Amino acid sequence: MALRGFTRKFRPVELLTEEEVEAIHRGTLEVLWKTGIRMEHERALKLLDRNGCKVDYHEMRVRIPPALVEESLRKCPSVFGVKARDSKNDLMVGGNTTYLSPFPGMQTVDLDTWEPRTATRKEFYDGLTVEDGLETISLIQQYTPYFAFEGVPPVMAMPECMAGKIRSSAKVVAEGYSNGSEVFTIQMAQAVGAEAFVPCLPASPLAYYYDAIEAALRGVEAGFPIKEATGPVPGGTAPATIAGAIISANAELIGALVLLQLVKPGTRIILSDLIFPQNMKSGSPAFGAIGSSLHSAGFNQMWRRYGVPTSNTASITSSKQIDFQAGYEKAISALLFTLSGASLLQFHGAIYGELTHHPVQAILDDDVAGMIGRFIQGIEVSDETLAIDLIEEVGPIPGHFLNKAHTRKWWKLEQFVPRAADRLTYPEWMKSGKKSCLDYARERMEEILAAHKPTPLTSGQEEDIERILEEARKYYKEKGLITEEEMAAYRENMKSPDYPYG
Amino acid sequence: MSVEVLENLKKAIIEYDGEAAASWARKAVEGKIDPIKALDTMTVAIREVGEGFGRGDLWLPDLVGAADAMTSAMPIIEEEIKRIGVERESLGTVVIGTVYGDIHSIGKTMVATLLTAYGFAVNDLGINVTAESFVEGIKRYNADILAMSSLMTTTAPEQRKVIETLKEEGLRDKVKIMVGGGAITQEFADSIGTDGYDPTAAGAVKLASSLIGR
């Protein structure tokens, strides 16, 4: 069962003064009005035009007046519910609660050589079983565990991956889009009575392509919540300064937010930043850099002013292995995102950037999530926890607390006990073969895969999912996006006796 | 009646309830239940909790809580055993303490509690215990086993000093010596001439039993 998130008991960490928040806000309004956003979607431009924006149809650029921005921000709900296939897993996004979720990799890694490779169908489904089995995961995120798996034509990746999520978990799900795949993924969620976050992704700096707007409009039409996610690289596709990158990212996100609130006021939106400074040697993003945490802390503070929930996404690493660097880069960012008030974190399982993921890493991250979650729940203060009478009863040495009912009750509530961490004494550790957390995580993965059974679909629901997949296959085949050879290999893959799970 | 009383005695220990354990022990005595049977029942209870601890289902506070509950019922049953004239000896007499210079008590207390629950007569000298105090304790209680704890590498050598002092007093061969604590290793325990070492409190009970041939 998914935990009902972690609720923070204290004020979030805030890095910006009130004056700095206002300066960033004014700057964002200025960029939206002066520079504007390129939006390659004519229907969207026309709607914005009718509502007081300045539109240049030749450049496909929209300039949004401050009053419309502020009105649109007010229309966004600050707290909202999202329906899961099983109502006990419904989410209530916003406020002081932080939910955690996995972050994908395009590929899996070999745990001995640490080299990346494409996941098999079975590995894809196993990864989802682990996501469903981990208590600190409340949402099965888009693209997780892997962007795709063997034997599936690229254009069918999103429908197949959404089908996998719905089959493998009764938690809230989300899926990405490509080539209009949202038409099919939205139908799948509807077939099982669930909602799904539909993403809307700008291209930095300051642009939206047709697909991004079209997917979001389809999501709004279905009445689904939208996850707007931007990923500028400060120094590359945004200013190198953190304040400038916040303005640039926020202007991008507000561009679509204004449009969506015009289409359907009150549309549920969560805003995500996936921001890494540019690695000035290689040109790739510097995954795991502390700059991401600084950005997100400022980002979360700005959106708290606007009253719209945020999701931070950069809990990933530049390491290619599950090692010390992966541990500190992921844990530090996840902790800082949570302390600064993110409503949602994308975290579990990711290793190098968005390139690799492994369920063993997700299991280690489950422990980190538990530690962070325990921390934000803070210190319980009551007559019982102050324990003054108990301290009096025990007195000085030789008194002790180990034999007290108070200890038996409270230690489990106060302590978080990690599942994969090595906590043995030296003699025990040597006796057990000097195992590390990585060994324990591998064991736990085997345990989860052997014992955890996700809530199955009804046979009617399974038929619906397979029917929608078949419609997608036909649609993309007719559009010429699946070749004859690809289709033949795909049909062969589907003949497996374990289909769809292996 | 007797079955019900013994079941409740066992339940009280498994539920860490010292008051209930003492009360059911008194009811056992009033009901003329064989006190040896009552003692066996308590041993079964503490072993059950010990097994749960070994499996990882239970934790130290549970183990110590059960041992403590058993310790509250023990004197009542023991008195009855004495009264009816059945000879029931303790498994052995233990003198235990944390060595001089070291004020860490909890590991030593855990071992003392578990040894008591398993039927040893335990004399806990406390913490910061000098070699002279250990010698005096061994003489006074006619101990079978000396158990010493030290948590720090800086106080571990004190264990050697205690053993040297015992030799000078001609007492070394009269007691079995077991050691433990965070700073102690098997290698160190061997080098100072002890009879045994175990890294865990549960293991210390087994060690003590084997040292006196039980």
XYZ file of C-alpha atoms in Angstrom:
716
model
C 0.000 0.000 0.000
C 1.304 3.454 -0.836
C 2.039 5.674 2.123
C -0.195 8.715 2.328
C 2.822 10.932 1.770
C 4.906 12.589 4.462
C 3.589 15.681 6.215
C 6.031 18.393 7.218
C 5.500 19.763 10.714
C 7.607 22.900 10.419
C 8.076 25.876 8.114
C 9.834 25.085 4.842
C 13.379 26.285 4.235
C 13.254 29.608 2.384
C 16.315 31.099 0.699
C 14.766 34.245 -0.765
C 13.779 37.378 1.152
C 10.362 38.906 0.522
C 11.996 41.584 -1.642
C 13.822 38.946 -3.690
C 10.584 37.016 -4.240
C 8.942 40.218 -5.533
C 11.923 40.988 -7.785
C 11.699 37.511 -9.372
C 7.926 37.844 -9.723
C 8.203 41.244 -11.436
C 10.962 39.906 -13.669
C 8.817 36.937 -14.709
C 5.871 39.219 -15.568
C 8.217 41.433 -17.582
C 9.596 38.509 -19.588
C 6.101 37.177 -20.287
C 4.923 40.579 -21.525
C 8.076 41.826 -23.264
C 9.757 38.703 -24.631
C 6.796 36.330 -24.637
C 6.599 32.609 -25.413
C 6.808 30.838 -28.759
C 3.808 28.521 -29.014
C 3.525 26.492 -32.201
C -0.186 25.791 -31.864
C -2.586 28.005 -33.754
C -5.756 27.158 -31.823
C -3.959 27.999 -28.577
C -2.640 31.299 -29.985
C -6.130 32.322 -31.087
C -7.586 31.626 -27.648
C -4.809 33.652 -25.979
C -5.340 36.440 -28.539
C -9.069 36.639 -27.705
C -8.200 36.965 -24.014
C -5.993 40.033 -24.172
C -2.601 38.612 -25.168
C -0.501 40.138 -27.918
C 0.021 37.476 -30.589
C 2.470 37.518 -33.492
C 1.148 34.711 -35.741
C 4.132 34.872 -38.062
C 6.613 34.228 -35.225
C 3.989 32.179 -33.322
C 4.829 34.231 -30.281
C 2.436 35.230 -27.526
C 3.010 38.068 -25.084
C 0.917 37.731 -21.937
C -0.200 40.766 -19.900
C 0.514 40.740 -16.127
C -3.177 40.957 -15.195
C -4.006 37.781 -17.121
C -1.029 35.996 -15.543
C -2.136 36.887 -12.031
C -5.754 35.979 -12.760
C -4.669 32.588 -14.176
C -2.460 31.845 -11.168
C -5.437 32.504 -8.891
C -7.549 29.984 -10.830
C -5.090 27.140 -10.150
C -6.079 24.984 -7.167
C -3.423 24.965 -4.437
C -4.555 21.560 -3.176
C -6.249 18.923 -5.285
C -7.140 15.243 -5.328
C -6.117 12.699 -7.970
C -7.952 9.394 -8.420
C -6.121 6.083 -8.476
C -7.418 2.731 -9.780
C -7.848 1.771 -6.123
C -9.314 4.660 -4.123
C -7.131 3.896 -1.083
C -4.193 5.120 -3.203
C -5.814 8.441 -4.201
C -3.536 11.446 -3.766
C -4.268 14.832 -2.217
C -1.572 17.007 -3.757
C -0.410 20.248 -2.105
C -0.243 21.753 1.379
C 2.437 20.410 3.710
C 2.464 16.904 2.265
C 5.304 15.521 0.156
C 4.749 12.443 -2.001
C 7.650 10.505 -3.444
C 7.838 8.761 -6.766
C 10.396 7.083 -9.012
C 12.470 8.685 -11.731
C 13.143 6.803 -14.944
C 16.124 5.834 -17.014
C 16.022 5.204 -20.730
C 17.825 1.933 -20.074
C 18.737 -0.466 -17.302
C 22.297 -1.182 -16.105
C 24.178 -4.399 -15.582
C 24.950 -4.580 -11.857
C 28.349 -6.202 -12.418
C 29.767 -4.211 -15.341
C 27.616 -1.072 -14.793
C 27.146 -0.838 -18.542
C 23.758 0.330 -19.847
C 21.510 -1.788 -22.052
C 17.867 -1.894 -23.144
C 15.568 -3.590 -20.620
C 13.666 -6.724 -21.548
C 9.887 -6.863 -21.277
C 10.265 -8.921 -18.085
C 12.704 -6.411 -16.576
C 10.289 -3.602 -17.394
C 7.424 -5.367 -15.601
C 9.699 -6.420 -12.704
C 10.731 -2.780 -12.279
C 7.058 -1.827 -12.013
C 6.399 -4.590 -9.465
C 9.159 -3.124 -7.292
C 7.685 0.389 -7.674
C 4.305 -0.949 -6.622
C 5.857 -2.864 -3.721
C 7.782 0.056 -2.207
C 5.739 1.882 0.412
C 7.394 5.255 -0.074
C 6.297 5.365 -3.724
C 2.886 7.026 -4.028
C 2.790 7.656 -7.775
C 3.985 5.483 -10.679
C 5.754 8.160 -12.700
C 5.838 8.720 -16.425
C 8.582 6.916 -18.342
C 9.395 4.708 -15.317
C 11.100 2.383 -14.862
C 12.386 2.553 -18.456
C 11.412 4.662 -21.454
C 10.927 1.511 -23.508
C 11.747 -2.176 -23.630
C 12.922 -4.785 -26.124
C 10.663 -6.015 -28.886
C 8.368 -2.977 -29.031
C 8.481 -0.505 -31.974
C 9.553 2.956 -30.688
C 6.201 4.546 -31.512
C 4.379 1.964 -29.339
C 6.606 2.580 -26.298
C 4.270 5.025 -24.536
C 1.048 2.984 -24.966
C 2.862 -0.225 -23.936
C 4.467 1.473 -20.928
C 1.136 2.931 -19.779
C -0.503 -0.495 -20.136
C 2.313 -1.908 -17.977
C 1.782 0.697 -15.276
C -1.961 0.145 -15.126
C -1.543 -3.636 -15.007
C 1.191 -3.517 -12.370
C -0.124 -0.959 -9.919
C -3.319 0.379 -8.422
C -1.488 3.580 -7.424
C -1.894 6.856 -9.340
C -0.034 6.682 -12.644
C 1.428 9.124 -15.150
C 2.778 8.601 -18.640
C 4.630 10.629 -21.240
C 3.546 11.286 -24.808
C 4.891 10.987 -28.304
C 3.118 11.037 -31.672
C -0.254 11.629 -30.047
C 0.048 8.599 -27.735
C -1.905 10.508 -25.073
C -5.096 9.624 -26.979
C -4.504 5.981 -26.059
C -2.970 6.443 -22.602
C -5.881 8.631 -21.450
C -8.328 5.951 -22.647
C -6.462 3.298 -20.680
C -6.678 5.261 -17.438
C -10.382 5.878 -18.069
C -10.935 2.172 -18.715
C -9.903 1.382 -15.113
C -11.685 4.378 -13.568
C -8.476 6.245 -12.767
C -6.988 9.619 -13.557
C -3.446 10.086 -14.818
C -1.147 13.073 -14.868
C -0.730 14.225 -18.478
C 2.554 16.012 -19.074
C 3.105 19.272 -20.908
C 6.762 19.924 -21.674
C 8.157 23.235 -22.977
C 11.405 23.400 -24.933
C 13.806 25.851 -23.324
C 14.230 28.677 -23.755
C 10.627 29.870 -23.926
C 9.029 27.596 -26.522
C 6.253 25.020 -26.850
C 5.978 22.696 -29.802
C 2.645 21.504 -31.150
C 2.739 18.066 -29.467
C 3.219 19.500 -25.983
C 0.227 21.817 -26.226
C -1.932 19.217 -27.987
C -1.219 16.572 -25.294
C -2.065 19.039 -22.517
C -5.289 20.128 -24.248
C -6.338 16.490 -24.597
C -5.576 15.992 -20.895
C -7.696 19.000 -19.934
C -10.507 17.804 -22.170
C -10.453 14.450 -20.352
C -10.581 16.342 -17.056
C -7.171 14.959 -16.020
C -4.535 16.806 -13.959
C -1.597 18.254 -15.869
C 2.061 18.058 -14.960
C 3.960 20.891 -16.579
C 7.664 20.111 -16.485
C 10.476 22.279 -17.693
C 14.146 21.401 -17.965
C 16.331 24.346 -18.940
C 20.083 24.032 -18.434
C 21.434 27.182 -16.728
C 24.326 28.430 -18.801
C 22.960 26.634 -21.888
C 19.216 27.062 -22.371
C 18.652 29.483 -19.465
C 20.769 32.191 -17.833
C 23.670 30.784 -15.806
C 22.399 32.646 -12.754
C 19.978 30.820 -10.486
C 17.616 33.818 -10.200
C 17.607 34.277 -13.986
C 16.963 30.566 -14.543
C 14.016 30.684 -12.120
C 12.508 33.554 -14.143
C 13.089 31.753 -17.423
C 11.651 28.435 -16.152
C 8.664 30.129 -14.518
C 7.875 32.167 -17.646
C 7.830 28.935 -19.660
C 5.551 27.167 -17.174
C 3.200 30.144 -16.840
C 2.844 30.311 -20.635
C 0.992 26.975 -20.744
C -0.643 27.503 -17.341
C -2.428 30.637 -18.633
C -3.628 28.751 -21.709
C -4.912 25.766 -19.690
C -6.774 27.967 -17.187
C -8.445 29.752 -20.117
C -9.516 26.427 -21.638
C -10.862 25.121 -18.356
C -10.647 27.292 -15.228
C -9.635 25.341 -12.155
C -7.604 22.769 -14.099
C -5.338 20.917 -11.680
C -1.688 21.638 -12.420
C 1.547 20.587 -10.754
C 4.734 22.302 -11.867
C 8.008 20.523 -12.179
C 11.585 21.682 -12.644
C 14.242 19.355 -14.012
C 17.156 21.722 -13.858
C 20.888 21.069 -13.885
C 23.617 23.598 -14.519
C 25.559 23.034 -17.731
C 28.642 20.859 -17.340
C 31.083 23.306 -18.902
C 33.494 20.563 -19.948
C 31.200 18.120 -21.706
C 28.171 20.283 -22.505
C 25.837 17.758 -20.883
C 23.776 18.669 -17.816
C 25.670 18.371 -14.507
C 23.383 15.773 -12.923
C 23.510 15.838 -9.145
C 24.934 19.379 -8.938
C 24.042 21.441 -5.866
C 22.819 24.155 -8.280
C 19.730 21.997 -8.857
C 18.877 22.142 -5.175
C 19.374 25.907 -5.054
C 17.132 26.307 -8.083
C 14.412 24.095 -6.686
C 14.430 25.779 -3.282
C 13.862 29.160 -4.970
C 11.355 27.618 -7.398
C 9.335 26.039 -4.577
C 9.303 29.311 -2.654
C 8.070 31.273 -5.679
C 5.269 28.806 -6.384
C 4.237 28.790 -2.743
C 3.593 32.514 -3.234
C 1.477 31.627 -6.292
C -0.307 28.793 -4.475
C 0.440 26.081 -7.045
C 2.010 22.736 -5.981
C 5.486 21.874 -7.249
C 7.359 18.724 -8.102
C 11.156 18.570 -8.018
C 12.776 16.176 -10.338
C 16.512 16.438 -10.125
C 17.221 13.718 -7.512
C 19.641 12.013 -9.850
C 23.360 11.603 -10.178
C 26.290 11.829 -12.554
C 27.593 8.492 -11.269
C 27.277 5.482 -13.541
C 27.211 3.095 -10.595
C 25.268 2.618 -7.406
C 28.033 4.056 -5.242
C 28.958 6.807 -2.774
C 28.552 9.601 -5.329
C 25.120 8.327 -6.365
C 24.185 8.189 -2.682
C 25.225 11.706 -1.757
C 24.086 13.454 -4.909
C 20.647 11.852 -4.777
C 20.126 12.101 -1.020
C 21.258 15.710 -0.633
C 18.996 16.961 -3.422
C 16.025 14.875 -2.262
C 16.403 16.198 1.280
C 16.716 19.829 0.183
C 13.754 19.566 -2.190
C 11.634 18.175 0.618
C 12.780 20.719 3.205
C 12.020 23.547 0.787
C 8.425 22.343 0.404
C 8.073 20.258 -2.773
C 4.706 18.496 -2.989
C 6.144 15.709 -5.098
C 9.602 14.294 -5.687
C 10.843 12.171 -8.554
C 13.549 10.132 -6.973
C 13.578 6.336 -6.743
C 15.667 4.199 -9.022
C 17.416 6.712 -11.267
C 21.165 6.340 -11.630
C 23.003 8.300 -14.346
C 20.875 11.294 -15.264
C 17.765 10.163 -17.057
C 19.812 7.539 -18.872
C 19.746 4.608 -16.473
C 17.501 3.194 -13.754
C 17.572 0.033 -11.653
C 15.089 -1.380 -9.113
C 17.985 -2.083 -6.710
C 18.677 1.659 -6.666
C 14.937 2.235 -6.099
C 15.116 -0.036 -3.041
C 18.083 1.899 -1.628
C 16.225 5.135 -2.345
C 13.229 3.742 -0.436
C 15.435 3.888 2.684
C 16.516 7.462 1.896
C 12.861 8.391 1.337
C 11.979 6.865 4.707
C 14.738 8.840 6.448
C 13.716 12.126 4.838
C 10.050 11.427 5.475
C 10.777 10.727 9.131
C 12.784 13.948 9.414
C 10.053 16.245 8.071
C 7.525 14.675 10.417
C 9.550 16.429 13.108
C 9.507 16.038 16.876
C 6.370 14.929 18.686
C 5.895 16.905 21.911
C 3.260 15.774 24.418
C 3.123 14.790 28.099
C 3.841 11.236 27.043
C 6.825 12.060 24.812
C 8.325 14.533 27.280
C 8.506 11.474 29.580
C 9.208 13.474 32.742
C 7.485 10.948 35.026
C 9.384 8.125 33.377
C 12.727 9.908 33.828
C 11.827 10.303 37.519
C 10.879 6.619 37.766
C 14.139 5.382 36.193
C 16.436 7.845 37.920
C 20.248 7.813 37.599
C 22.346 4.701 36.877
C 21.724 1.769 37.434
C 18.315 2.801 36.061
C 17.750 2.347 32.326
C 14.947 2.601 29.791
C 15.368 -0.544 27.752
C 12.853 -2.518 29.829
C 10.104 0.121 29.852
C 6.724 -0.195 28.128
C 7.242 3.444 27.063
C 10.350 2.359 25.147
C 8.549 -0.563 23.522
C 5.754 1.736 22.368
C 7.733 4.773 21.295
C 10.987 3.605 19.779
C 9.169 2.238 16.742
C 7.246 5.492 16.295
C 10.304 7.677 16.776
C 12.911 5.697 14.855
C 12.968 4.922 11.167
C 14.571 1.527 10.620
C 16.095 1.213 7.137
C 15.508 -2.013 5.217
C 18.701 -2.291 3.174
C 21.297 -0.384 5.224
C 24.097 -2.352 6.895
C 23.624 -1.826 10.637
C 25.544 -4.819 11.958
C 28.371 -4.687 14.475
C 31.837 -5.569 13.166
C 31.726 -9.180 14.417
C 28.251 -9.744 12.969
C 29.279 -8.115 9.698
C 32.333 -10.326 9.328
C 30.284 -13.404 10.162
C 27.652 -12.542 7.534
C 30.181 -12.314 4.702
C 30.847 -8.537 4.888
C 27.644 -7.645 3.060
C 26.951 -4.061 1.998
C 23.685 -2.195 1.488
C 23.915 -3.103 -2.189
C 23.859 -6.823 -1.311
C 20.875 -6.326 0.981
C 19.055 -4.291 -1.683
C 19.598 -7.065 -4.238
C 18.168 -9.561 -1.738
C 15.197 -7.314 -1.053
C 14.496 -7.000 -4.775
C 14.330 -10.798 -5.056
C 12.033 -10.901 -2.016
C 9.683 -8.282 -3.491
C 9.587 -10.000 -6.873
C 8.828 -13.346 -5.216
C 6.239 -12.132 -2.727
C 4.627 -8.909 -3.947
C 1.480 -9.312 -5.999
C 0.062 -6.067 -7.434
C -3.736 -5.711 -7.338
C -4.783 -7.372 -10.608
C -7.084 -5.877 -13.222
C -10.487 -7.470 -13.682
C -10.693 -9.576 -16.849
C -12.906 -6.908 -18.416
C -10.339 -4.197 -17.655
C -7.514 -6.334 -19.076
C -9.543 -6.858 -22.264
C -10.050 -3.091 -22.558
C -6.332 -2.371 -22.108
C -5.372 -4.950 -24.736
C -8.057 -3.618 -27.113
C -6.742 -0.036 -26.765
C -3.182 -1.286 -27.362
C -4.348 -3.080 -30.506
C -6.061 0.099 -31.731
C -2.808 2.002 -31.192
C -0.862 -0.664 -33.105
C -3.270 -0.397 -36.051
C -3.284 3.402 -35.953
C 0.502 3.736 -36.021
C 0.836 0.950 -38.629
C -1.609 2.745 -40.914
C 0.252 6.031 -40.395
C 3.406 4.262 -41.547
C 5.166 4.718 -38.190
C 5.658 0.960 -37.733
C 7.458 -0.910 -40.522
C 6.498 -4.424 -41.658
C 9.682 -5.851 -40.071
C 9.069 -4.036 -36.783
C 5.499 -5.319 -36.701
C 6.588 -8.898 -37.412
C 9.156 -8.796 -34.591
C 6.590 -7.166 -32.281
C 3.968 -9.870 -32.984
C 6.633 -12.508 -32.340
C 7.450 -10.836 -28.979
C 3.764 -10.954 -28.058
C 3.622 -14.730 -28.592
C 5.566 -15.294 -25.357
C 3.578 -17.552 -22.996
C 4.206 -14.958 -20.260
C 2.831 -12.048 -22.351
C 2.402 -9.270 -21.343
C 4.687 -9.810 -18.316
C 7.673 -11.445 -20.008
C -7.215 -24.327 36.745
C -3.518 -25.116 36.762
C -3.327 -24.987 32.950
C -5.053 -21.604 32.929
C -2.713 -20.134 35.551
C 0.423 -21.339 33.771
C -0.854 -20.077 30.411
C -1.491 -16.663 31.918
C 1.955 -16.652 33.514
C 3.488 -17.373 30.131
C 1.296 -14.751 28.457
C 2.346 -12.109 31.008
C 6.015 -12.685 30.177
C 5.415 -12.692 26.425
C 3.482 -9.438 26.871
C 6.278 -7.931 29.015
C 3.906 -7.424 31.946
C 5.900 -7.778 35.184
C 2.964 -7.034 37.493
C 0.781 -9.654 35.831
C 3.650 -12.149 35.835
C 4.145 -11.682 39.600
C 0.415 -11.913 40.221
C 0.059 -15.178 38.217
C 3.135 -16.558 39.996
C 1.402 -15.887 43.341
C -1.766 -17.573 42.038
C 0.336 -20.573 41.016
C 1.724 -20.826 44.546
C -1.741 -20.394 46.111
C -3.111 -23.055 43.750
C -0.408 -25.522 44.831
C 0.914 -25.809 41.292
C 4.276 -27.566 41.108
C 6.747 -24.645 41.210
C 9.183 -26.512 38.971
C 6.424 -26.624 36.332
C 5.896 -22.870 36.766
C 9.609 -22.293 36.314
C 9.617 -24.402 33.144
C 6.680 -22.389 31.817
C 8.597 -19.167 32.321
C 11.649 -20.620 30.586
C 9.500 -21.621 27.596
C 8.120 -18.052 27.463
C 11.506 -16.342 27.519
C 12.860 -18.781 24.914
C 9.909 -17.956 22.634
C 10.707 -14.252 22.898
C 14.400 -15.039 22.349
C 13.530 -16.937 19.178
C 11.448 -14.000 17.925
C 14.435 -11.762 18.554
C 16.693 -14.181 16.670
C 14.317 -14.148 13.673
C 14.240 -10.342 13.637
C 10.512 -10.105 14.502
C 11.220 -8.755 17.978
C 13.688 -6.160 19.180
C 15.897 -5.543 22.204
C 13.237 -3.689 24.224
C 10.976 -6.743 23.782
C 13.688 -9.171 24.866
C 14.686 -7.113 27.891
C 11.014 -6.416 28.706
C 10.217 -10.149 28.760
C 13.341 -10.901 30.823
C 12.336 -8.189 33.282
C 8.789 -9.551 33.587
C 10.260 -12.970 34.300
C 12.558 -11.502 36.934
C 9.533 -10.067 38.789
C 7.885 -13.496 38.982
C 11.059 -15.465 39.729
C 11.494 -14.756 43.505
C 7.916 -15.890 44.203
C 8.435 -19.233 42.474
C 11.919 -19.669 43.949
C 10.630 -19.112 47.461
C 8.007 -21.807 46.929
C 10.647 -24.198 45.625
C 12.685 -23.568 48.768
C 9.596 -23.959 51.003
C 8.598 -27.355 49.680
C 12.200 -28.413 50.085
C 12.946 -29.257 46.467
C 16.527 -28.469 45.677
C 16.667 -26.159 42.687
C 20.020 -24.607 42.137
C 20.677 -21.697 39.907
C 22.556 -22.425 36.710
C 25.510 -20.643 38.247
C 26.575 -17.506 40.047
C 27.741 -14.587 37.942
C 29.552 -11.424 38.942
C 29.192 -8.815 36.198
C 30.349 -5.234 35.688
C 31.750 -2.611 33.324
C 35.466 -2.109 33.982
C 37.115 0.849 35.691
C 37.272 4.021 33.571
C 34.276 2.951 31.496
C 30.787 4.239 32.300
C 28.810 2.452 29.589
C 26.050 0.507 31.293
C 23.382 -0.598 28.834
C 25.171 -3.537 27.163
C 26.226 -4.913 30.532
C 22.690 -4.446 31.912
C 21.226 -6.309 28.937
C 23.520 -9.273 29.521
C 22.763 -9.231 33.284
C 18.994 -9.169 32.630
C 19.110 -12.041 30.155
C 21.386 -14.166 32.362
C 18.954 -13.658 35.249
C 16.002 -14.635 33.105
C 17.714 -17.807 31.973
C 18.309 -18.898 35.563
C 21.707 -17.568 36.600
C 22.182 -15.864 39.960
C 23.538 -12.531 38.795
C 25.358 -9.960 40.952
C 25.661 -6.734 38.981
C 28.503 -4.581 40.363
C 27.555 -1.734 38.023
C 29.910 0.480 36.003
C 33.402 1.887 36.603
C 34.255 -1.231 38.653
C 37.881 -1.475 39.861
C 39.887 -4.704 39.778
C 39.779 -4.761 43.584
C 35.974 -4.548 43.585
C 35.737 -7.433 41.120
C 37.986 -9.545 43.378
C 35.902 -8.681 46.407
C 32.677 -9.507 44.530
C 33.970 -12.880 43.366
C 34.943 -13.767 46.941
C 31.728 -12.505 48.510
C 29.349 -14.278 46.087
C 31.547 -17.317 45.472
C 31.129 -16.688 41.769
C 31.364 -19.306 39.035
C 31.592 -16.744 36.259
C 33.115 -13.284 35.970
C 31.622 -11.223 33.126
C 33.318 -7.954 32.170
C 32.284 -5.283 29.692
C 34.168 -2.410 28.127
C 32.976 -0.302 25.231
C 36.134 1.638 24.459
C 39.553 0.615 23.185
C 40.987 2.853 25.927
C 39.369 0.835 28.731
C 39.753 -2.656 27.241
C 43.261 -3.073 28.810
C 41.565 -2.798 32.216
C 40.151 -6.274 31.573
C 43.718 -7.591 31.389
C 44.482 -5.851 34.680
C 41.517 -7.532 36.395
C 42.710 -10.940 35.204
C 46.259 -10.212 36.418
C 44.878 -9.209 39.813
C 42.850 -12.442 39.996
C 46.023 -14.395 39.309
C 47.862 -12.558 42.095
C 45.013 -13.381 44.459
C 45.052 -17.034 43.382
C 41.462 -16.776 42.134
C 41.974 -17.120 38.366
C 41.245 -20.836 38.223
C 38.214 -20.593 40.480
C 36.136 -18.637 37.933
C 35.354 -18.754 34.240
C 35.910 -15.357 32.648
C 33.796 -14.013 29.788
C 34.134 -10.584 28.185
C 32.178 -8.381 25.807
C 31.606 -4.821 24.676
C 32.123 -2.727 21.576
C 35.921 -2.598 21.885
C 36.413 -6.328 22.394
C 37.256 -8.857 19.693
C 37.801 -12.613 19.901
C 41.491 -11.963 19.276
C 41.753 -9.567 22.192
C 39.750 -11.897 24.459
C 42.169 -14.729 23.644
C 45.240 -12.532 24.149
C 44.324 -11.588 27.702
C 43.469 -15.165 28.651
C 39.675 -15.167 28.994
C 37.501 -18.259 28.649
C 35.082 -16.760 26.146
C 33.735 -13.815 24.194
C 30.504 -13.139 22.328
C 29.472 -9.978 20.481
C 25.773 -10.206 21.385
C 23.738 -10.290 24.598
C 21.803 -13.364 23.465
C 25.074 -15.070 22.609
C 26.420 -14.250 26.085
C 23.719 -16.460 27.643
C 24.723 -19.416 25.491
C 28.378 -18.749 26.260
C 27.780 -18.629 30.011
C 25.835 -21.904 29.873
C 28.580 -23.642 27.921
C 31.310 -22.307 30.230
C 29.748 -24.043 33.209
C 28.913 -27.168 31.243
C 25.150 -26.724 30.994
